[in-house]
mmCIF file of N, CA and C in Angstrom:
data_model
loop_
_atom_site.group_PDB
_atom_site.id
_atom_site.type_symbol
_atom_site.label_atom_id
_atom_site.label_comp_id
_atom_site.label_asym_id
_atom_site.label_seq_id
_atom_site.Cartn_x
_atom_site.Cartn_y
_atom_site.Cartn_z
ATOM 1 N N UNK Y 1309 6.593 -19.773 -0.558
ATOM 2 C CA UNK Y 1309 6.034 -18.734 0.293
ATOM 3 C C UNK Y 1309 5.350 -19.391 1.483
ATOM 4 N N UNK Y 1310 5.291 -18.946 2.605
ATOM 5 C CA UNK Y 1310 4.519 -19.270 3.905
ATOM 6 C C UNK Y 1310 3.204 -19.032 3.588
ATOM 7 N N UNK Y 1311 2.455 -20.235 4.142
ATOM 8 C CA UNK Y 1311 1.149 -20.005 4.548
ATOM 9 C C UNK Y 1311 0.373 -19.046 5.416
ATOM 10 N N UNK Y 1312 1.225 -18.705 6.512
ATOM 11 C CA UNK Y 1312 0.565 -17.927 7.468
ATOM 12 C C UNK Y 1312 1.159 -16.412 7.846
ATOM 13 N N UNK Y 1313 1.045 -15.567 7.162
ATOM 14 C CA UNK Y 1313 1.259 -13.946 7.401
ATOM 15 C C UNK Y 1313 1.783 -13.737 8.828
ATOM 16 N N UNK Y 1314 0.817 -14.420 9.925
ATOM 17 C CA UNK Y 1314 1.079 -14.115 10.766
ATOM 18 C C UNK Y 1314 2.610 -14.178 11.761
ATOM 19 N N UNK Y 1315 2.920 -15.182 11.259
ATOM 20 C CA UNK Y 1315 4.143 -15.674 11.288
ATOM 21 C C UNK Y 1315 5.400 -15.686 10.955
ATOM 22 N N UNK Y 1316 5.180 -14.923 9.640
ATOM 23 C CA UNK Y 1316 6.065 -14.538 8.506
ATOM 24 C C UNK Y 1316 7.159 -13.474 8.876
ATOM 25 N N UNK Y 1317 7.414 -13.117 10.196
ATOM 26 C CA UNK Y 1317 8.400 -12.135 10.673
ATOM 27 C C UNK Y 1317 9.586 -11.387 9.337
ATOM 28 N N UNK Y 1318 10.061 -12.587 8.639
ATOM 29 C CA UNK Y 1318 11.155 -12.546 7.938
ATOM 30 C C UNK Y 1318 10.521 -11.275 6.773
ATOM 31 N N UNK Y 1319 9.280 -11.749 6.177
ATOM 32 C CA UNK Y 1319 9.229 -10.915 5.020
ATOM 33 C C UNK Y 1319 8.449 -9.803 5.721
ATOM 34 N N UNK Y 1320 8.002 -9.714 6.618
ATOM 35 C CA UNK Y 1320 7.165 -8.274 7.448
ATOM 36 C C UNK Y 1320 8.222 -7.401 7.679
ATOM 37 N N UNK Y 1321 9.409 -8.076 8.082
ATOM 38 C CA UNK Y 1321 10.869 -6.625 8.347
ATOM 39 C C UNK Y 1321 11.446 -6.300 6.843
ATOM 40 N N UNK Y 1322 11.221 -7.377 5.808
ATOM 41 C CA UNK Y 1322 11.966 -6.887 4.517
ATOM 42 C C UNK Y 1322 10.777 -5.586 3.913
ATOM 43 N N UNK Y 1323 9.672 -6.224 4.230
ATOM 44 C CA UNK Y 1323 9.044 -5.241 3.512
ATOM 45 C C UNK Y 1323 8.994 -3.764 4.216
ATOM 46 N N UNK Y 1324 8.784 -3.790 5.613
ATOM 47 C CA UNK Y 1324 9.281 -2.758 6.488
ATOM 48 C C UNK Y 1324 10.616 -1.671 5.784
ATOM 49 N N UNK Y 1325 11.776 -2.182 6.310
ATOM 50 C CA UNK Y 1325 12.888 -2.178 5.699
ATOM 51 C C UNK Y 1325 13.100 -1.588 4.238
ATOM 52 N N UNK Y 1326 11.801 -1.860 3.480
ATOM 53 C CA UNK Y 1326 11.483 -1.435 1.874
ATOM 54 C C UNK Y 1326 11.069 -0.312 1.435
ATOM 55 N N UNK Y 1327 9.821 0.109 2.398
ATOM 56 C CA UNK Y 1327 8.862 1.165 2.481
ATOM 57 C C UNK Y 1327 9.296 2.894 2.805
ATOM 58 N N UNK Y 1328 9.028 2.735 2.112
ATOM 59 C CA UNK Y 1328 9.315 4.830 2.114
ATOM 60 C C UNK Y 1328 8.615 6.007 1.482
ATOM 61 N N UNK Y 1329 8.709 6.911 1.411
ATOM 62 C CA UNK Y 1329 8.172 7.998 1.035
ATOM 63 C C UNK Y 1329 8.892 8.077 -0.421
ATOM 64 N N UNK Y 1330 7.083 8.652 -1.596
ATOM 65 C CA UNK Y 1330 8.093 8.758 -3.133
ATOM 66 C C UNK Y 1330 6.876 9.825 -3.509
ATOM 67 N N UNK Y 1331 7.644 10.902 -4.315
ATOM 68 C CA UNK Y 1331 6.766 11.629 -5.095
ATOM 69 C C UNK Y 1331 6.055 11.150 -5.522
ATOM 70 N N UNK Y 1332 4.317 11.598 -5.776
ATOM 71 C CA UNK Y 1332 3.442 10.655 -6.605
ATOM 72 C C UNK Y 1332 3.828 10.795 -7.857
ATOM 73 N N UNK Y 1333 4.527 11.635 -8.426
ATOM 74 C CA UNK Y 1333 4.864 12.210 -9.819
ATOM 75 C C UNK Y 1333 5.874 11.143 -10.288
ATOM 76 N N UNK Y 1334 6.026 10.472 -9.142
ATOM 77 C CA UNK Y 1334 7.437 9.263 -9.879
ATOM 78 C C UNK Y 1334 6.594 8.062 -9.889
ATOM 79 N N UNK Y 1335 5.326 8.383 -9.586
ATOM 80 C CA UNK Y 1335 4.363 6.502 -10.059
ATOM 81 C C UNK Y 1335 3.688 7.174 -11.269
ATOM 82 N N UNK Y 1336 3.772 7.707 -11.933
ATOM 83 C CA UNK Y 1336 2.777 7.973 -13.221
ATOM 84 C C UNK Y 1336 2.856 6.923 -14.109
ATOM 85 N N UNK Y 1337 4.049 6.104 -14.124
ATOM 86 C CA UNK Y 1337 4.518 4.637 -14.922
ATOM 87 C C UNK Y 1337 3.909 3.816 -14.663
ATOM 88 N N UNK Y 1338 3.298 3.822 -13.457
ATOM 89 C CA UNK Y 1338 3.550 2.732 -12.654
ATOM 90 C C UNK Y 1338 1.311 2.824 -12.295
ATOM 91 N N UNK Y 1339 1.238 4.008 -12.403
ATOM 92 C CA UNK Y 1339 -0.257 4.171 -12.519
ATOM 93 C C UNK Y 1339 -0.859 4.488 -13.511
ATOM 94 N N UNK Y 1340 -0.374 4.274 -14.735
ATOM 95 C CA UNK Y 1340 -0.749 4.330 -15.761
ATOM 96 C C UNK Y 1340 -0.943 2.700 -16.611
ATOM 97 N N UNK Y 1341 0.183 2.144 -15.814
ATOM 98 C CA UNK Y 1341 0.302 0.271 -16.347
ATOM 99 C C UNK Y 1341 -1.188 -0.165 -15.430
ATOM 100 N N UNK Y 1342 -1.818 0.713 -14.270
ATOM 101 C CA UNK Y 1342 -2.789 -0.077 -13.667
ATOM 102 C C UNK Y 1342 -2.130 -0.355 -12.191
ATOM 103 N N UNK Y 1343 -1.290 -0.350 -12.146
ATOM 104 C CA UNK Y 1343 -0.606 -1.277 -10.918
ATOM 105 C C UNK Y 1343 -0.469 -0.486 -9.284
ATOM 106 N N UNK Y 1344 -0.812 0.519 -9.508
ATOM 107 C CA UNK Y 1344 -0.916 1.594 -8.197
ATOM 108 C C UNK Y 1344 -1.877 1.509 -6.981
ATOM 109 N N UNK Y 1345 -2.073 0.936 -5.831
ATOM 110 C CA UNK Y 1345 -2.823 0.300 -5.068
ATOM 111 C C UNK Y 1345 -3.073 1.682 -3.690
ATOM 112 N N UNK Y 1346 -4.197 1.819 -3.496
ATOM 113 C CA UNK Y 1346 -4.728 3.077 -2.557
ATOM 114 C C UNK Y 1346 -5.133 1.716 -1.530
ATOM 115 N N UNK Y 1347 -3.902 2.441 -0.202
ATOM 116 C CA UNK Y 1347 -4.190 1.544 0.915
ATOM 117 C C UNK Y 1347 -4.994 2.675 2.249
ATOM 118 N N UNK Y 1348 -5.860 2.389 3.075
ATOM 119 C CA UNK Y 1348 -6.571 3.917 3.464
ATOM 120 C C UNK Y 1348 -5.272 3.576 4.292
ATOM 121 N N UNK Y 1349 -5.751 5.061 5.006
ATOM 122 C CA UNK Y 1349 -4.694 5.336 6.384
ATOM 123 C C UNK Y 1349 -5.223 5.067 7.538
ATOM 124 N N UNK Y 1350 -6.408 4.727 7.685
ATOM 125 C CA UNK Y 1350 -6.674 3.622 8.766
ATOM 126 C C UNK Y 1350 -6.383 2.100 8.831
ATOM 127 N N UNK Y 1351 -5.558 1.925 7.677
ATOM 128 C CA UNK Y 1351 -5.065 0.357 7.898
ATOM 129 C C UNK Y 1351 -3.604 0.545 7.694
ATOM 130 N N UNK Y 1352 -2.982 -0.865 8.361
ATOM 131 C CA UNK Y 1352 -1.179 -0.759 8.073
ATOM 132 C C UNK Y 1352 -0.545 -0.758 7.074
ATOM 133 N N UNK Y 1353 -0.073 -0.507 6.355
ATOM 134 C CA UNK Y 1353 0.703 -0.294 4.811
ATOM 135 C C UNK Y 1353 1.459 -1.969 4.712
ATOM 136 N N UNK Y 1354 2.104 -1.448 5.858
ATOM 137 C CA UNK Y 1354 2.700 -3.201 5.863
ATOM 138 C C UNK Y 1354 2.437 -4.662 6.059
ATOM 139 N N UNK Y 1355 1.174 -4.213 6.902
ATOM 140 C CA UNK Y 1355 0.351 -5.689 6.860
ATOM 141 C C UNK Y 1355 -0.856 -5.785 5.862
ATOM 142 N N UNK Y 1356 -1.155 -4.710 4.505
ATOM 143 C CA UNK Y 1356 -1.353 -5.062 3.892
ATOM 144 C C UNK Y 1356 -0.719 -5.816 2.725
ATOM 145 N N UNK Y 1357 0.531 -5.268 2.814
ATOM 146 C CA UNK Y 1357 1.321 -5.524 1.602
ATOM 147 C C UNK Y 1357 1.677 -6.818 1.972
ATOM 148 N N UNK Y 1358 2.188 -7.512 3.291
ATOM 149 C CA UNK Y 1358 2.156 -8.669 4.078
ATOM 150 C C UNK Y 1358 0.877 -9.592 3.396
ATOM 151 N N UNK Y 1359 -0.215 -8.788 3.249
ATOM 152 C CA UNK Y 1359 -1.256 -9.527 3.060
ATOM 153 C C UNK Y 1359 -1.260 -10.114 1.871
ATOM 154 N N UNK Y 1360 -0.754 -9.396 0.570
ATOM 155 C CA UNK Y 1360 -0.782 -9.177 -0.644
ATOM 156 C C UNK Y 1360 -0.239 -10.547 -1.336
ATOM 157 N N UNK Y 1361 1.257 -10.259 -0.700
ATOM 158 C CA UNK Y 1361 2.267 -11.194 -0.572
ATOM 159 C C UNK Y 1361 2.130 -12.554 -0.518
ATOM 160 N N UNK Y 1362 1.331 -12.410 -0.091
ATOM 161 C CA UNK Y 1362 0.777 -13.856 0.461
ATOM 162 C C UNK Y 1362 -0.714 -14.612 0.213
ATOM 163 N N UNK Y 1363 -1.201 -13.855 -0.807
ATOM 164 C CA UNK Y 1363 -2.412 -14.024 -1.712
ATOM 165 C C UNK Y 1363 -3.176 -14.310 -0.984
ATOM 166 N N UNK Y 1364 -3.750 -13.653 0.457
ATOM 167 C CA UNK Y 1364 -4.846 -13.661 0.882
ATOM 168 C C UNK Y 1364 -5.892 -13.074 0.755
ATOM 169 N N UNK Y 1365 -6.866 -13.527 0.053
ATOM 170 C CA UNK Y 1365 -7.624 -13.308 -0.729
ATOM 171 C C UNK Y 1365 -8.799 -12.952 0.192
ATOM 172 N N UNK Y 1366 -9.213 -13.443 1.243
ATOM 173 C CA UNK Y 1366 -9.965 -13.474 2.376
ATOM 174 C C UNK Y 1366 -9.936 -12.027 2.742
ATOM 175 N N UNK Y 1367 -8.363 -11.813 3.300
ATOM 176 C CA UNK Y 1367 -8.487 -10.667 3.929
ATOM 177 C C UNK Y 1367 -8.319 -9.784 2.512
ATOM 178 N N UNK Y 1368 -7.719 -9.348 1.870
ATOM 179 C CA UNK Y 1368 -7.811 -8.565 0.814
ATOM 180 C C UNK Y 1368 -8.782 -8.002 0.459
ATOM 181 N N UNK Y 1369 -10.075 -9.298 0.426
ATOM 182 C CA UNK Y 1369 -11.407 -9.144 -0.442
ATOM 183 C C UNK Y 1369 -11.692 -8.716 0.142
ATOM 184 N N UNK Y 1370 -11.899 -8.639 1.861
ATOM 185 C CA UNK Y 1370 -12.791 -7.608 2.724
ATOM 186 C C UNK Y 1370 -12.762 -6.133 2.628
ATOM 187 N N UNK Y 1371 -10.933 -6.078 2.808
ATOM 188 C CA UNK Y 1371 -10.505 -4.423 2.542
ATOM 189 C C UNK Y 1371 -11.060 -3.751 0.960
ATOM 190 N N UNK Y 1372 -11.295 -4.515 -0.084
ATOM 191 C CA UNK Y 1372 -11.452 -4.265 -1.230
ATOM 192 C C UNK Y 1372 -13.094 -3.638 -0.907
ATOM 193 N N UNK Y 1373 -13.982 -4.756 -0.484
ATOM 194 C CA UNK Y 1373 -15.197 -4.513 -0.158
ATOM 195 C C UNK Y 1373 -15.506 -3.173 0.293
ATOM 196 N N UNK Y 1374 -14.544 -2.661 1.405
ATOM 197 C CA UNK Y 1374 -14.465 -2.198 2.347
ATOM 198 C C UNK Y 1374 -14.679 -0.741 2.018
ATOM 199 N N UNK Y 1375 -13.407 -0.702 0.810
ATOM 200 C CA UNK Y 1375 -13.065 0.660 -0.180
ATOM 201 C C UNK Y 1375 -11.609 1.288 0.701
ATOM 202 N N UNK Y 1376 -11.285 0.138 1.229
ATOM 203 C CA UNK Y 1376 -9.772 0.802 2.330
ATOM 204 C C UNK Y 1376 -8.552 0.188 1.329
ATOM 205 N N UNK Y 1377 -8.840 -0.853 0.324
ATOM 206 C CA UNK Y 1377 -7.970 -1.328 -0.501
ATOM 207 C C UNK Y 1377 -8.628 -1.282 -1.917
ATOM 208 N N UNK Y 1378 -7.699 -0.303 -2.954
ATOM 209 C CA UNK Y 1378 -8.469 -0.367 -3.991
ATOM 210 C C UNK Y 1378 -7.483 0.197 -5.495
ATOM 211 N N UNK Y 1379 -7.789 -0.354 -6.464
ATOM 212 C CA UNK Y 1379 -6.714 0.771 -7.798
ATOM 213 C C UNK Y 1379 -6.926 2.510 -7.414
ATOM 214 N N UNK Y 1380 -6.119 3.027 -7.785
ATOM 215 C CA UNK Y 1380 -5.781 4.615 -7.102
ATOM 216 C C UNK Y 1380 -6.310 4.681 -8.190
ATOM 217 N N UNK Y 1381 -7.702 5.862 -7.938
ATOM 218 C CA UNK Y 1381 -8.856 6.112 -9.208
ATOM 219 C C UNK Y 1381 -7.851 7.433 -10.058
ATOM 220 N N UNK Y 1382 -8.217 7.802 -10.746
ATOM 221 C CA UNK Y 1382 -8.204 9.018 -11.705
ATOM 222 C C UNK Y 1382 -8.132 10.358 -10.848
ATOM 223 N N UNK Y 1383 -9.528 10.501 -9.784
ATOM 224 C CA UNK Y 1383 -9.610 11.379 -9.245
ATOM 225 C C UNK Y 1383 -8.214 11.766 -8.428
ATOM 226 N N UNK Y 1384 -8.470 10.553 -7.074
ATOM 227 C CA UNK Y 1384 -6.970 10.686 -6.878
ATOM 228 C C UNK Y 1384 -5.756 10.537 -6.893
ATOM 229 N N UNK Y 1385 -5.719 9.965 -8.071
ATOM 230 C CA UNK Y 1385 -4.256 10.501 -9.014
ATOM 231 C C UNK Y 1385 -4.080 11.871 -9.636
ATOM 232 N N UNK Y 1386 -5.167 12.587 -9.734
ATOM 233 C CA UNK Y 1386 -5.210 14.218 -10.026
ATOM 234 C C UNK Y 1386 -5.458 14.960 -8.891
ATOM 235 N N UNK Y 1387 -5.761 14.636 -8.313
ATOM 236 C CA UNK Y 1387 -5.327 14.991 -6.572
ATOM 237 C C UNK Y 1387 -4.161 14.954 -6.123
ATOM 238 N N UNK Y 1388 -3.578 14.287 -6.698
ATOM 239 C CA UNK Y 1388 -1.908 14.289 -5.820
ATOM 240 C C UNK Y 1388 -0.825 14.643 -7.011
ATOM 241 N N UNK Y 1389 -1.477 14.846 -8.258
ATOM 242 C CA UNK Y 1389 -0.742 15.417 -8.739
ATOM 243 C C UNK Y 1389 -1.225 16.984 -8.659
ATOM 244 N N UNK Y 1390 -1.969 17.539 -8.503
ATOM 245 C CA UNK Y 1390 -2.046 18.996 -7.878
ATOM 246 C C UNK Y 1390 -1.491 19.533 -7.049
ATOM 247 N N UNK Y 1391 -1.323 18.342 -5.815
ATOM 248 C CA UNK Y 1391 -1.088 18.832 -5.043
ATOM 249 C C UNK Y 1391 0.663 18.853 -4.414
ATOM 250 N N UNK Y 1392 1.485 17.730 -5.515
ATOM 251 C CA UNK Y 1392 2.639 17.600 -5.584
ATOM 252 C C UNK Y 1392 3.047 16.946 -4.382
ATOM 253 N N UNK Y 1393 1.615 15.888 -4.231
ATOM 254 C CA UNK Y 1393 1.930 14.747 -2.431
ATOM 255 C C UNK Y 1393 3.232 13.763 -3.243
ATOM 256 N N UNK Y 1394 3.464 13.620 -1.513
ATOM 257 C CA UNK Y 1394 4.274 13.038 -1.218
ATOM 258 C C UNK Y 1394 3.837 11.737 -0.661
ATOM 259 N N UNK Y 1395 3.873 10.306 -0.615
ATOM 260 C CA UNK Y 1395 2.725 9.646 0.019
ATOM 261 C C UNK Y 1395 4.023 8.321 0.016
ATOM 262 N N UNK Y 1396 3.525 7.302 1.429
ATOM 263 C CA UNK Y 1396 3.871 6.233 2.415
ATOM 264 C C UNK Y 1396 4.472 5.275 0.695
ATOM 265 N N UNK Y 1397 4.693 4.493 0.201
ATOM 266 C CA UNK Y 1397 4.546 3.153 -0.865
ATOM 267 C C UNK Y 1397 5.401 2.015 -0.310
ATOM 268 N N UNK Y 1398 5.314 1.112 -0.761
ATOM 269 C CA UNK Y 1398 5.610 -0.585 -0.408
ATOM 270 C C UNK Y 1398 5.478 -0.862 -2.175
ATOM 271 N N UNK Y 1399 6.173 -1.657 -2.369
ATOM 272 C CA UNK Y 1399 6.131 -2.720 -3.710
ATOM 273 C C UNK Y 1399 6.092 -3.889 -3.248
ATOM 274 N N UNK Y 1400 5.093 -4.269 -3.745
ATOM 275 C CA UNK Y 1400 4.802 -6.037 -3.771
ATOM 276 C C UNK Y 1400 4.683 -6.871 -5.517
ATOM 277 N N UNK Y 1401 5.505 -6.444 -6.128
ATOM 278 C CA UNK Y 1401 5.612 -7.438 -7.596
ATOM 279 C C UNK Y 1401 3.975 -7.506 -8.136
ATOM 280 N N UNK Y 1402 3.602 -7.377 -8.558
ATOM 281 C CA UNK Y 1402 4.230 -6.082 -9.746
ATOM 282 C C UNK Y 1402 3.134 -4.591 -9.252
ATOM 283 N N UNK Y 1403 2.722 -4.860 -8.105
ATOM 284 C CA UNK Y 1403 1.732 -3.738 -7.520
ATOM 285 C C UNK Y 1403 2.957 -2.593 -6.634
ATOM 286 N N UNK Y 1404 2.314 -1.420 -6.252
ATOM 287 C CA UNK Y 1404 2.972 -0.633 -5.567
ATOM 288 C C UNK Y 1404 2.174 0.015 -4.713
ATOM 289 N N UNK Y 1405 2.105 -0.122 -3.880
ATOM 290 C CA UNK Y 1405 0.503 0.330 -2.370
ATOM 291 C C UNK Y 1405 1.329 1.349 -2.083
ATOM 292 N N UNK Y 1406 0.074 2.407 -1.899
ATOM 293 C CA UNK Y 1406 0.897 3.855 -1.505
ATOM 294 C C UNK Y 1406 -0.389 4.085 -0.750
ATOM 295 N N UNK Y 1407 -0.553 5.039 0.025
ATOM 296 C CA UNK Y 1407 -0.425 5.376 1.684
ATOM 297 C C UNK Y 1407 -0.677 6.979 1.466
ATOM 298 N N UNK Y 1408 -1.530 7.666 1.409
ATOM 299 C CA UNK Y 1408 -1.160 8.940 2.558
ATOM 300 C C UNK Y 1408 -0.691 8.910 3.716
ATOM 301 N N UNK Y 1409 -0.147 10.114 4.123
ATOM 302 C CA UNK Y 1409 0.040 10.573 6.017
ATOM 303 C C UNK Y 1409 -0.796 10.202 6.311
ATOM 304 N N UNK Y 1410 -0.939 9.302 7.631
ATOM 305 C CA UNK Y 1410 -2.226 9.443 8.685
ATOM 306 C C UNK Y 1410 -2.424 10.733 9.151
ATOM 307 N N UNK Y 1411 -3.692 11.172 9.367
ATOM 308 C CA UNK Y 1411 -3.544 12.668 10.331
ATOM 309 C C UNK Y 1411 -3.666 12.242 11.602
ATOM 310 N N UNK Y 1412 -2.761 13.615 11.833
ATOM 311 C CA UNK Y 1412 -2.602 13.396 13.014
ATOM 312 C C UNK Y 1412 -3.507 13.853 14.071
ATOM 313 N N UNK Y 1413 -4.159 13.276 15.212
ATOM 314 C CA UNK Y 1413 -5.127 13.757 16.186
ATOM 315 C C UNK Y 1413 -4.595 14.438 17.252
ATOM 316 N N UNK Y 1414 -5.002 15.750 17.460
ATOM 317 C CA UNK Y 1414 -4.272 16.020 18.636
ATOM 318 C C UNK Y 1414 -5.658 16.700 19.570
#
């Protein structure tokens, strides 16, 4: 793996390239093993998962601090299963970062 994220073009378009929209109702497996990652929507989906990837721990730990990177609690995992969202995800082995819509400002 590369040292420097920043640089890493190759795996920033695979993971790009990766990312899509999934019922939350199809991670219940997958948030129930623990592994379901709440990325806010004020940060990039992909340059976190970029981040992930690449065990930066630096930047990670800040977003963690932060509460913009964190395990998808209980609450809102019963939040989006109420509400039958639809939400952004990326897989990074063996995690899966999912994303609400940003809203939009108009």
């Amino acid at each position: 793996m590369k040292t420097n994220p920043e640089k890493d073009t190759e795996l920033h378009d695979k993971i790009n390239r990766e990312t899509g929209r999934i019922k939350w109702s199809e991670l219940s497996r997958h948030f129930a093993g623990g592994n379901v990652i709440y990325v806010s929507e004020e940060l990039d989906l992909i340059e976190v998962a970029l981040r992930i990837a690449h065990d930066d721990k630096a930047r990670v730990g800040k977003w963690m601090a932060a509460g913009t990177v964190a395990k998808v609690s209980d609450l809102q995992a019963q939040t989006w299963t109420a509400a039958d969202a639809t939400l952004w995800a990326s897989v990074v082995s063996p995690f899966v970062l999912v994303q609400p819509d940003k809203q939009q400002l108009h």
